[in-house]
Amino acid sequence: MSLISPRRFWAMVVKEFVQMRRDRLTFAMMIGIPLMQLILFGFAINSNPQNLPLAVLSNDNTEFSRTLIAAMQNSLYYRVTEVISKESEAKTILKRGRALFVVTIPPDFGRLLARGDRPTLLVESDASDPTAAGSALAALSTIANQSLNRDLTGPLLPLQAAPGPVDLNVQRLYNPEIQTKYNIVPGLMGVVLTMTMVIITALAITREHERGTMENLLCTPVKPIEVMLGKITPYIVVGYIQMSLIILAARVIFQVPILGSLPLLLCVSILFIAANLAVGITFSTIAQNQLQAMQMAFFFFLPSILLSGFMFPFQGMPGWAQWVGSALPLTHYLRVVRGIVLKGNGLADIAPELWPLALFLVVMMTVAVKRYRQTLD
Amino acid sequence: MSQPAIDVRGITKSFDGKVVVNNLSLTVERGEIYGFLGPNGSGKTTFIRMLCGLLRPDSGSGQCLGMDVIHDAVNIKKHVGYMAQRFSLYGDLSVRENLDFTARIYGVANRKDAVAGMIERMSLAPYADQLAQSLSGGWKQRLALAASLIHGPELLLLDEPTAGVDPKARRDFWDEIHELAGQGLTALISTHYMDEAERCHRLAYIAYGDLLAKGTVDEVVAARGLATWEVAGPGLYELANRIKALPGVEQVAHFGKTLHVSGPDPEKLKTSLEPLMNGPQSYRVTPTSLEEVFISMMNQSSAAGQR
Ligand SMILES: Nc1ncnc2c1ncn2[C@@H]1O[C@H](COP(=O)(O)OP(=O)(O)OP(=O)(O)O)[C@@H](O)[C@H]1O
Ligand SMILES: [Mg+2]
């Protein structure tokens, strides 16, 4: 007596293949997800980020400071996004994440340099994401000194001496101890919310279709918007429970300092939670069965986690990847959470991230309501 | 109130180019129990779904409870109770919770009392707190009927409500329907059971999308004009095969110890049977039943369906 009957085994294999062929979307996802991973990991992600935005607060208008700015611009590590002249602006730029670094050139920079007095460049860096700032910061001293050395010709030649013409005073803001967990733990809140909110709601309506309960529901006077809001609301509560748990863990277990206002964080999170739920609902109006809904949720989750700046520095990604990332709610929410928790940002600082979330929510909700089938055909 | 509950004309629906309901017109008076019959895949479910706004007809028009079927589906839904062919309540809610949910959706007044009353009326009390998915098939049907009645609809659309239900429960079900009809409720009920068809005030028979007959049971039987003979005695099995081959014989069916032979032309049937009548069996003319009429129509339409 044989244990395996090749005939029965083959019957199963053939049946599985036929079913696989019927479920086109699942099949497309099986091909699409690895392709997406390949592209994201291969092209978008760079753990040694380059072209990071840097702002210069220039109080000195000499040959030397121009050389310095040009050198930073020309280096692979930086991209000088703005040259400002007010000190108050520097804080705002860092708080709102418009640049990761602000280099302050002191007023008498040129004069001190020419005298060989090694003027000090103040470098403020946004260390909330330590990996982003790390290697670029390390290179800054070399870039500054080498470029300025080239200008020290003729009588100034002796100034090219050992310690270099300038001194750097690096200040790591928001995360002075360079703790990766300070960056990860608040970010995790966004990731967890994305994952559960999208998956749960993607399954919610699909399940009604799969189990046939939709037939009954569609016969009642209930309106699409009522169905959707009704399905979303309980999960908003779940989302808040998740958030509270993470905030609690962040404080108690990971000792992450929370600088900003928690009520503000809780308030604006509703936008993000709702945006994710709307994505889930939209998926569930497209998916034919729960497996497809799961896969679509995964398809959304993957770029969210990789392109949002959660795992890899957003500013270090190529332009197209940043562009895709900017369309994802998690990207903006991460900036909100990290801004409030690590930088103590207020409403005005996070406002630039709120309207993209709101826009995303409105668009998704419209798609969801439009796509919701009010009939069975 | 003299307006019919359902009055639709020319309702047509096709799926992927295949016509499933073809130019169907139907009038159901208020307070009437209307039977809807036809072979599997004839379009009964599709038609009922169009009436309650689950599917959009490709063409056709009409009104349901005085409201336009195409444009006023939302308002029709408030006054219609629908029971799908497949159990479509929530298996992971209890009987009571299912009824409560439905009552809430329809905004039933005195919800708690309405639910309790319905549980009582449908004898669902022993199962009230059981999950719907763990009910037996017949009790699921009852729960579904209860849910479709909870908001006091004016029109019931029931798609094979008694499939898999035992005879006693079916009897109760029909008694209930007749009582409701007495109070003015209209019901359109699809079924495959002949005895149930005979309990309807009027019925319609559709096959492959076409309406083939409608009227009271007697009208439908008479319109078909079949003649039927009952044969009793020994050796019916061999006899049946011989009779089947005779001209003018359309169907031969065993009914316990008797044989029912029917055909469209009474004279021709008689001529065919006469030579056999000196055998050991007894022959007598019997009224044609609805079943014979339906089988006859089914044979005809499936022959036509082969085109
Ligand atoms: N959503 C659909 N898509 C494609 N074809 C469909 C769809 N729904 C029904 N059909 C087809 O329409 C025809 C009529 O189906 P319908 O369910 O209305 O029959 P029915 O009379 O209710 O049959 P039964 O007695 O078996 O319940 C069938 O051939 C069926 O395959
Ligand atoms: Mg059906």
XYZ file of C-alpha atoms and ligand atoms in Angstrom:
716
model
C 0.000 0.000 0.000
C 1.586 3.258 -1.088
C 1.301 6.322 1.097
C 0.950 8.798 -1.709
C -1.232 8.183 -4.691
C 0.275 10.114 -7.617
C -3.161 10.311 -9.184
C -4.790 11.983 -6.187
C -1.760 14.189 -5.660
C -1.942 15.288 -9.281
C -5.656 15.951 -8.990
C -4.914 18.440 -6.206
C -2.113 20.078 -8.185
C -4.253 20.543 -11.280
C -7.142 21.945 -9.265
C -4.872 24.435 -7.499
C -3.461 25.655 -10.808
C -6.914 26.115 -12.272
C -8.010 28.103 -9.226
C -4.845 30.171 -9.337
C -5.529 31.037 -12.947
C -9.089 32.132 -12.111
C -7.924 34.562 -9.444
C -6.126 37.001 -11.702
C -5.616 39.700 -9.109
C -3.930 37.352 -6.653
C -1.700 36.117 -9.425
C -0.811 39.658 -10.451
C 0.052 40.435 -6.846
C 2.269 37.389 -6.594
C 4.295 38.815 -9.460
C 3.836 42.478 -8.562
C 4.936 42.366 -4.934
C 8.409 40.906 -5.597
C 8.883 43.377 -8.442
C 7.972 46.228 -6.181
C 10.352 44.974 -3.502
C 13.100 44.714 -6.067
C 12.592 48.290 -7.214
C 12.225 49.725 -3.728
C 15.196 47.961 -2.207
C 17.320 48.166 -5.309
C 16.795 51.752 -6.389
C 14.935 53.783 -3.835
C 16.638 52.889 -0.635
C 20.017 54.197 0.267
C 21.327 53.617 3.733
C 24.176 56.029 3.068
C 21.989 58.950 2.184
C 23.218 61.703 -0.084
C 21.934 65.023 -1.348
C 20.583 65.941 2.048
C 18.992 69.370 2.322
C 21.147 71.937 4.062
C 20.440 75.555 4.816
C 23.099 78.192 5.297
C 22.674 81.074 7.684
C 25.223 83.444 6.263
C 26.288 86.508 8.185
C 29.419 86.997 6.189
C 29.637 87.946 2.573
C 33.227 87.203 1.687
C 35.053 85.110 -0.858
C 35.567 82.463 1.800
C 31.966 81.978 2.749
C 30.979 81.757 -0.909
C 33.651 79.110 -1.410
C 32.315 77.192 1.545
C 28.725 77.264 0.298
C 29.796 76.198 -3.183
C 31.839 73.340 -1.761
C 28.920 72.005 0.231
C 26.670 72.336 -2.786
C 29.154 70.437 -4.923
C 29.624 67.616 -2.484
C 27.553 64.513 -2.912
C 26.272 64.715 0.614
C 24.457 68.022 0.514
C 22.143 70.099 -1.461
C 21.990 73.694 -0.312
C 18.291 74.452 -0.316
C 18.254 77.938 1.093
C 20.564 80.689 2.238
C 18.985 82.647 5.041
C 20.026 85.621 7.064
C 17.801 85.480 10.161
C 18.663 83.262 13.040
C 15.030 82.650 14.000
C 14.440 81.109 10.598
C 17.033 78.457 11.287
C 14.962 76.917 14.079
C 11.847 76.834 11.974
C 13.656 75.166 9.112
C 14.879 72.383 11.345
C 11.625 71.989 13.205
C 9.610 71.633 10.074
C 12.195 69.393 8.461
C 12.788 71.687 5.506
C 16.483 70.970 5.943
C 18.420 68.475 8.019
C 21.305 70.847 8.662
C 21.753 74.527 9.203
C 25.317 75.795 8.895
C 25.822 79.189 10.482
C 28.672 81.264 9.121
C 29.650 83.819 11.782
C 29.730 87.575 10.906
C 33.480 87.975 10.903
C 34.182 84.620 9.278
C 36.345 85.933 6.433
C 38.337 88.226 8.670
C 39.051 85.604 11.309
C 39.982 83.080 8.646
C 42.432 85.427 6.983
C 43.973 86.122 10.360
C 44.403 82.419 10.954
C 42.109 82.513 13.972
C 40.164 79.372 12.980
C 36.607 80.726 13.036
C 33.934 78.375 14.298
C 31.132 77.155 12.009
C 28.011 76.313 13.943
C 26.425 73.194 12.491
C 22.982 72.373 13.796
C 21.738 69.016 12.654
C 18.361 67.357 12.990
C 19.457 64.176 14.720
C 15.949 62.818 15.175
C 16.892 60.364 12.456
C 20.483 59.456 13.390
C 21.167 57.436 10.257
C 20.325 60.336 7.997
C 22.601 62.814 9.696
C 25.472 60.518 10.637
C 27.804 60.081 7.697
C 26.994 63.433 6.110
C 27.937 65.157 9.303
C 31.210 63.295 9.492
C 32.157 64.533 6.051
C 31.377 68.174 6.705
C 34.635 69.033 8.421
C 36.705 67.603 5.598
C 34.664 69.400 2.972
C 34.939 72.756 4.734
C 38.642 72.553 5.399
C 39.670 71.218 2.004
C 37.682 73.770 0.066
C 38.951 76.660 2.110
C 42.524 75.433 1.857
C 42.322 75.945 -1.870
C 41.582 79.639 -1.282
C 44.450 80.070 1.068
C 47.065 80.953 -1.503
C 49.956 83.409 -1.591
C 50.544 85.014 1.754
C 47.831 82.943 3.377
C 49.427 79.648 2.390
C 50.898 78.981 5.850
C 47.370 78.916 7.303
C 46.758 75.550 5.645
C 48.393 74.073 8.715
C 47.379 70.867 10.424
C 44.029 71.431 12.231
C 42.568 73.150 9.128
C 41.389 76.717 8.691
C 38.030 76.373 10.454
C 36.615 74.770 13.529
C 33.240 72.982 13.605
C 30.787 73.179 16.430
C 28.288 70.421 15.787
C 25.016 70.449 17.664
C 22.782 67.438 17.343
C 19.301 68.680 18.005
C 16.257 66.687 19.138
C 18.178 63.501 19.824
C 21.523 64.508 21.295
C 22.331 60.997 22.516
C 21.836 59.672 18.990
C 19.403 57.005 20.126
C 17.878 55.154 17.194
C 14.927 54.114 19.325
C 13.911 57.736 19.793
C 13.318 57.827 16.097
C 11.873 54.333 15.656
C 9.424 54.108 18.547
C 7.284 57.155 17.705
C 7.474 56.161 14.051
C 6.221 52.733 14.929
C 2.946 54.285 15.936
C 2.342 55.296 12.326
C 3.438 51.913 11.021
C 1.235 49.918 13.373
C -1.754 52.109 12.591
C -1.193 51.759 8.855
C -0.888 48.022 9.064
C -3.926 47.271 11.182
C -6.253 49.974 9.937
C -5.776 49.165 6.262
C -5.934 45.406 6.663
C -8.914 45.321 8.994
C -11.083 47.580 6.903
C -9.962 46.043 3.624
C -11.380 42.794 4.940
C -14.518 44.334 6.386
C -16.595 44.930 3.260
C -14.991 42.120 1.285
C -16.172 39.761 3.997
C -19.752 40.949 3.537
C -19.525 40.173 -0.153
C -17.821 36.834 0.357
C -20.307 35.623 2.949
C -23.330 36.850 1.020
C -24.473 39.192 3.774
C -24.072 42.077 1.361
C -27.160 40.832 -0.480
C -29.210 41.407 2.610
C -27.579 44.708 3.463
C -28.098 46.128 -0.030
C -31.807 45.404 0.250
C -32.186 47.609 3.256
C -32.425 51.394 3.047
C -28.899 51.769 4.481
C -26.745 54.217 2.499
C -23.152 53.572 1.350
C -21.773 56.368 3.478
C -23.584 54.954 6.517
C -22.121 51.525 5.888
C -18.630 52.949 5.545
C -18.706 55.322 8.491
C -20.310 52.608 10.559
C -17.554 50.208 9.666
C -14.802 52.753 10.218
C -15.849 54.089 13.618
C -15.135 50.989 15.731
C -11.690 50.756 14.211
C -10.933 54.380 15.028
C -11.418 53.365 18.638
C -9.080 50.412 18.096
C -6.573 52.784 16.527
C -6.614 54.980 19.610
C -6.096 52.010 21.866
C -3.072 51.040 19.802
C -1.750 54.586 19.983
C -2.140 54.775 23.733
C -0.287 51.499 24.139
C 2.601 52.684 22.019
C 2.812 56.058 23.733
C 2.788 54.334 27.092
C 5.486 51.900 26.017
C 7.525 54.727 24.553
C 7.465 56.550 27.856
C 7.769 53.692 30.294
C 9.819 51.051 28.513
C 11.871 52.997 25.995
C 12.064 56.252 27.940
C 11.506 58.349 24.864
C 11.142 61.976 25.923
C 7.854 63.459 24.755
C 8.467 67.146 24.244
C 5.301 68.251 22.521
C 1.653 68.143 23.423
C 0.034 64.709 23.623
C -3.501 66.062 23.179
C -2.349 67.693 19.941
C -0.907 64.381 18.769
C -4.091 62.521 19.628
C -6.188 65.133 17.857
C -4.329 65.185 14.587
C -3.974 61.408 14.538
C -7.640 61.112 13.681
C -6.801 62.411 10.215
C -4.203 59.745 9.707
C -6.323 56.940 11.088
C -9.248 57.973 8.925
C -6.993 58.211 5.863
C -5.836 54.641 6.359
C -9.338 53.394 6.951
C -10.427 55.034 3.739
C -7.655 53.175 1.918
C -8.850 49.929 3.434
C -12.434 50.611 2.431
C -11.354 51.455 -1.094
C -9.458 48.179 -1.327
C -12.434 46.283 -0.066
C -14.612 47.719 -2.811
C -12.129 46.409 -5.384
C -11.155 43.033 -3.972
C -13.278 40.020 -4.825
C -12.281 38.022 -1.771
C -10.463 38.403 1.494
C -7.175 37.061 0.151
C -7.106 39.729 -2.510
C -7.934 42.361 0.068
C -5.023 41.194 2.226
C -2.657 41.325 -0.700
C -3.753 44.796 -1.682
C -3.216 45.944 1.879
C 0.281 44.495 1.737
C 0.865 46.180 -1.586
C 0.113 49.484 0.103
C 1.999 48.700 3.273
C 5.296 47.913 1.579
C 5.992 51.331 0.022
C 4.505 52.979 3.099
C 7.100 51.453 5.336
C 10.012 51.765 2.907
C 9.411 55.149 1.301
C 7.967 57.110 4.187
C 11.216 57.670 6.029
C 10.388 55.106 8.670
C 13.189 52.673 7.932
C 15.380 54.724 5.648
C 15.979 58.468 5.563
C 13.413 60.119 3.349
C 15.753 62.891 2.242
C 18.320 60.379 1.040
C 16.011 58.768 -1.496
C 16.015 59.609 -5.194
C 13.518 62.213 -6.359
C 10.932 59.820 -7.762
C 10.912 57.813 -4.555
C 10.405 60.972 -2.509
C 7.612 61.894 -4.835
C 5.893 58.535 -4.295
C 6.575 58.775 -0.586
C 4.954 62.204 -0.411
C 1.743 60.702 -1.718
C 1.568 58.274 1.197
C -0.085 59.324 4.443
C 2.528 57.616 6.611
C 5.254 59.954 5.341
C 3.408 62.987 6.597
C 2.244 61.374 9.770
C 5.783 60.332 10.691
C 6.858 63.937 10.419
C 3.951 64.949 12.615
C 4.668 62.333 15.289
C 8.416 62.825 15.334
C 7.915 66.559 15.226
C 5.608 66.588 18.215
C 7.409 63.942 20.250
C 11.064 64.735 19.530
C 11.050 68.379 18.525
C 8.169 69.651 20.607
C 6.425 70.997 17.522
C 3.188 72.889 17.829
C 0.260 73.109 15.479
C 1.903 75.753 13.291
C 4.965 73.562 12.761
C 3.005 70.483 11.753
C 0.403 72.298 9.667
C 2.343 71.736 6.406
C 1.931 67.983 6.961
C -1.744 68.122 7.845
C -3.207 69.317 4.605
C -1.651 66.478 2.556
C -3.231 64.050 5.023
C -6.580 65.777 4.715
C -6.340 65.819 0.930
C -5.459 62.153 0.861
C -8.417 61.368 3.092
C -10.864 63.298 0.953
C -9.630 61.706 -2.280
C -9.689 58.183 -0.863
C -13.102 58.593 0.692
C -14.468 59.868 -2.612
C -13.011 56.906 -4.453
C -14.419 54.542 -1.844
C -17.927 55.970 -1.977
C -17.842 56.084 -5.791
C -16.659 52.499 -6.005
C -19.057 51.101 -3.425
C -21.459 48.951 -5.370
C -25.049 49.681 -4.551
C -26.164 46.733 -6.620
C -24.803 43.243 -6.985
C -23.815 43.681 -10.642
C -55.268 51.219 -2.647
C -56.599 49.567 -5.759
C -53.197 50.001 -7.345
C -51.330 46.700 -7.747
C -48.391 46.018 -5.427
C -46.169 45.078 -8.322
C -46.767 46.209 -11.860
C -43.776 45.878 -14.143
C -43.480 45.687 -17.887
C -40.780 44.548 -20.251
C -38.161 43.840 -17.586
C -35.034 42.530 -19.289
C -31.659 41.618 -17.875
C -28.650 39.964 -19.417
C -25.333 38.835 -17.990
C -22.369 38.866 -20.357
C -24.643 39.002 -23.385
C -26.823 36.118 -22.169
C -30.444 37.106 -21.691
C -31.505 35.854 -18.269
C -34.814 37.658 -17.865
C -36.524 38.395 -21.135
C -39.158 41.094 -21.486
C -41.018 40.023 -18.387
C -44.262 41.690 -17.378
C -45.991 40.892 -14.139
C -48.831 42.294 -12.082
C -49.352 41.304 -8.492
C -52.383 42.681 -6.675
C -52.233 43.876 -3.092
C -52.865 41.150 -0.561
C -52.089 38.507 -3.119
C -49.762 35.557 -2.639
C -48.023 35.118 -5.927
C -46.051 31.993 -6.719
C -43.012 32.255 -8.902
C -41.937 29.031 -10.495
C -39.509 27.818 -13.071
C -36.631 25.404 -13.576
C -33.177 26.050 -12.146
C -31.438 28.929 -13.823
C -34.657 30.290 -15.303
C -34.112 33.769 -13.879
C -36.336 33.771 -10.790
C -33.656 35.022 -8.426
C -32.511 37.573 -10.983
C -36.032 38.935 -11.388
C -36.645 39.167 -7.654
C -33.322 40.918 -7.184
C -34.330 43.497 -9.759
C -37.563 44.163 -7.885
C -35.767 44.969 -4.657
C -33.084 47.081 -6.266
C -30.217 44.604 -5.969
C -29.767 44.515 -9.720
C -30.507 47.173 -12.284
C -32.686 46.010 -15.170
C -31.241 46.606 -18.652
C -34.639 47.788 -19.787
C -38.225 47.793 -18.696
C -40.273 49.927 -16.373
C -42.983 49.767 -13.813
C -43.871 50.427 -10.237
C -43.636 48.623 -6.981
C -45.940 49.768 -4.153
C -46.679 52.828 -6.260
C -43.011 53.790 -6.608
C -40.903 53.659 -9.718
C -38.774 50.491 -9.783
C -35.873 52.086 -11.602
C -35.630 55.498 -9.980
C -37.163 55.058 -6.587
C -35.419 51.887 -5.461
C -34.281 53.557 -2.239
C -37.837 54.201 -1.078
C -39.095 50.834 -2.236
C -36.528 49.169 -0.007
C -38.114 50.670 3.099
C -41.362 48.824 2.491
C -40.085 45.548 1.131
C -38.917 42.484 3.027
C -36.497 40.372 1.069
C -35.277 36.923 1.847
C -32.380 35.782 -0.277
C -32.070 32.250 -1.601
C -28.740 31.886 0.164
C -28.702 32.596 3.888
C -27.475 36.161 4.088
C -27.671 37.185 7.707
C -24.645 37.361 9.960
C -23.515 33.916 11.044
C -21.410 35.353 13.828
C -24.319 37.195 15.403
C -26.948 35.485 17.501
C -30.550 35.200 16.385
C -31.552 38.089 18.607
C -28.626 40.242 17.504
C -29.420 39.655 13.847
C -33.021 40.710 14.334
C -31.963 43.652 16.439
C -29.525 44.818 13.768
C -32.148 44.565 11.039
C -34.685 46.395 13.171
C -32.212 49.204 13.798
C -31.372 49.564 10.125
C -35.055 49.946 9.280
C -35.615 52.240 12.236
C -38.325 50.057 13.760
C -40.241 51.743 16.576
C -40.143 49.953 19.958
C -37.292 47.877 18.698
C -36.867 45.682 21.771
C -40.540 44.700 21.765
C -40.586 44.145 18.033
C -37.611 41.790 18.248
C -39.003 39.920 21.238
C -42.378 39.659 19.509
C -40.844 38.317 16.331
C -38.817 35.713 18.249
C -42.018 34.621 19.923
C -44.040 34.562 16.720
C -41.479 32.523 14.796
C -40.923 30.149 17.735
C -37.279 31.142 17.723
C -37.155 31.528 21.510
C -35.069 28.397 22.223
C -32.437 29.610 19.779
C -32.552 33.315 20.549
C -29.016 33.484 21.876
C -27.482 30.912 19.564
C -25.185 32.073 16.784
C -26.992 32.055 13.458
C -24.281 29.988 11.784
C -24.905 27.111 14.176
C -28.630 26.879 13.398
C -29.872 24.010 11.247
C -30.870 24.861 7.679
C -34.581 25.074 8.392
C -34.135 27.337 11.401
C -31.857 29.582 9.404
C -34.690 29.970 6.915
C -37.059 30.870 9.716
C -34.674 33.432 11.095
C -34.323 34.920 7.626
C -38.091 35.136 7.301
C -38.315 36.760 10.717
C -35.696 39.323 9.674
C -37.569 40.108 6.481
C -40.772 40.709 8.442
C -39.401 42.741 11.324
C -40.071 46.166 9.851
C -43.628 45.347 8.879
C -43.149 45.415 5.103
C -46.015 45.831 2.658
C -44.414 43.493 0.166
C -42.469 40.312 0.790
C -40.065 38.989 -1.802
C -39.092 35.493 -0.771
C -36.628 33.511 -2.817
C -37.172 29.816 -2.106
C -37.978 30.441 1.531
C -38.811 26.827 2.300
C -35.937 25.014 0.606
C -34.802 22.344 3.036
C -37.575 23.015 5.536
C -39.541 20.129 7.057
C -43.246 19.655 6.196
C -44.571 20.859 9.520
C -42.458 24.001 9.408
C -43.499 24.571 5.819
C -47.123 24.281 6.792
C -46.566 26.800 9.595
C -44.769 29.069 7.187
C -47.609 29.061 4.699
C -50.194 29.573 7.409
C -48.208 32.584 8.525
C -48.010 33.946 4.980
C -51.759 33.535 4.472
C -52.488 35.258 7.738
C -50.249 38.177 6.736
C -51.876 38.302 3.329
C -55.220 38.539 5.101
C -53.898 41.680 6.745
C -53.007 43.161 3.367
C -49.415 42.010 2.887
C -48.413 41.055 -0.625
C -45.973 38.214 -1.200
C -44.019 37.078 -4.227
C -42.577 33.684 -3.459
C -40.356 31.548 -5.623
C -40.504 27.828 -5.042
C -39.905 24.467 -6.625
C -42.599 22.700 -4.594
C -45.878 21.921 -6.340
C -47.891 21.817 -3.148
C -46.671 25.303 -2.363
C -47.548 26.509 -5.836
C -51.070 25.290 -5.193
C -51.232 27.354 -2.026
C -50.666 30.567 -3.966
C -53.517 32.754 -5.160
C -51.898 33.086 -8.521
C -48.633 31.995 -10.029
C -46.274 32.649 -12.870
C -44.067 30.146 -14.579
C -40.890 31.276 -16.238
C -38.336 29.236 -18.117
C -35.020 30.514 -19.431
C -36.100 34.098 -18.962
C -39.462 33.818 -20.717
C -42.796 33.961 -18.952
C -44.661 30.876 -20.159
C -47.825 30.899 -18.070
C -49.594 32.883 -15.415
C -52.874 32.794 -13.599
C -54.563 30.699 -10.934
C -53.628 27.044 -10.619
C -56.766 25.983 -12.462
C -56.204 28.511 -15.207
C -52.640 27.389 -15.725
C -53.639 23.732 -15.799
C -56.556 24.362 -18.118
C -54.533 26.557 -20.442
C -52.074 23.772 -21.045
C -54.890 21.388 -22.055
C -53.142 18.191 -21.031
C -54.992 14.916 -20.654
C -53.878 12.481 -17.968
C -54.588 8.841 -17.337
C -53.878 6.895 -14.215
C -52.756 3.309 -14.641
C -52.800 0.840 -11.753
C -51.951 -2.842 -11.564
C -49.002 -5.234 -11.985
C -45.956 -4.902 -14.221
C -45.984 -1.132 -14.343
C -42.247 -0.867 -14.896
C -42.231 -2.718 -18.238
C -45.489 -1.085 -19.171
C -44.072 2.391 -18.580
C -41.331 1.793 -21.122
C -43.830 0.588 -23.692
C -46.150 3.528 -23.113
C -43.318 6.049 -23.409
C -42.755 5.019 -27.013
C -46.404 5.467 -28.003
C -47.475 8.447 -30.111
C -49.178 11.275 -28.238
C -47.561 10.378 -24.933
C -45.510 13.171 -23.443
C -44.760 12.029 -19.929
C -44.989 8.863 -17.941
C -44.376 9.161 -14.228
C -44.504 6.690 -11.379
C -46.673 7.667 -8.419
C -46.274 4.912 -5.872
C -48.309 1.967 -7.194
C -49.739 3.928 -10.078
C -48.535 5.437 -13.294
C -49.531 8.838 -14.620
C -49.543 9.128 -18.377
C -50.194 12.449 -19.997
C -50.118 14.058 -23.387
C -51.225 17.247 -25.094
C -53.945 15.717 -27.249
C -56.671 13.782 -25.306
C -57.953 11.891 -28.367
C -54.569 10.851 -29.576
C -53.590 9.712 -26.072
C -56.730 7.651 -25.763
C -56.177 5.994 -29.143
C -52.642 5.113 -28.162
C -53.630 3.640 -24.816
C -56.734 1.739 -25.953
C -54.903 -1.327 -27.316
C -53.268 -1.798 -23.870
C -56.473 -1.570 -21.912
C -57.252 -5.285 -22.147
C -54.143 -6.028 -20.127
C -54.199 -6.785 -16.371
C -53.962 -3.082 -15.439
C -56.809 -0.667 -14.871
C -57.010 2.651 -16.682
C -58.901 5.780 -15.753
C -58.826 9.465 -16.630
C -57.588 11.660 -13.799
C -57.313 15.448 -13.411
C -54.007 16.803 -14.641
C -51.863 18.109 -11.816
C -49.727 21.213 -11.796
C -46.603 19.101 -11.810
C -47.501 17.516 -15.118
C -48.186 20.909 -16.571
C -44.827 22.230 -15.405
C -42.897 19.212 -16.614
C -44.620 19.581 -19.929
C -43.652 23.231 -20.153
C -40.137 22.459 -19.013
C -39.735 19.780 -21.692
C -40.937 22.182 -24.298
C -38.786 25.074 -23.207
C -35.660 22.994 -22.841
C -36.252 21.621 -26.351
C -36.610 25.226 -27.486
C -33.672 26.215 -25.333
C -31.403 24.010 -27.431
C -31.702 26.329 -30.419
N -24.120 37.595 -11.334
C -24.313 36.797 -12.398
N -23.419 36.806 -13.410
C -23.599 36.027 -14.491
N -24.637 35.209 -14.659
C -25.567 35.149 -13.691
C -25.437 35.940 -12.506
N -26.497 35.693 -11.724
C -27.247 34.786 -12.378
N -26.694 34.455 -13.558
C -27.240 33.525 -14.545
O -28.570 33.865 -14.751
C -29.360 32.718 -14.952
C -30.552 32.783 -14.046
O -30.130 32.653 -12.709
P -31.102 32.753 -11.487
O -30.287 32.639 -10.276
O -31.946 33.963 -11.651
O -31.987 31.465 -11.666
P -33.104 30.864 -10.699
O -34.337 30.803 -11.497
O -33.145 31.616 -9.446
O -32.533 29.419 -10.463
P -32.678 28.480 -9.163
O -33.998 27.854 -9.225
O -31.601 27.471 -9.373
O -32.452 29.320 -7.980
C -28.448 31.537 -14.711
O -28.101 31.016 -15.962
C -27.264 32.105 -14.036
O -26.109 31.416 -14.417
Mg -32.787 31.206 -7.531
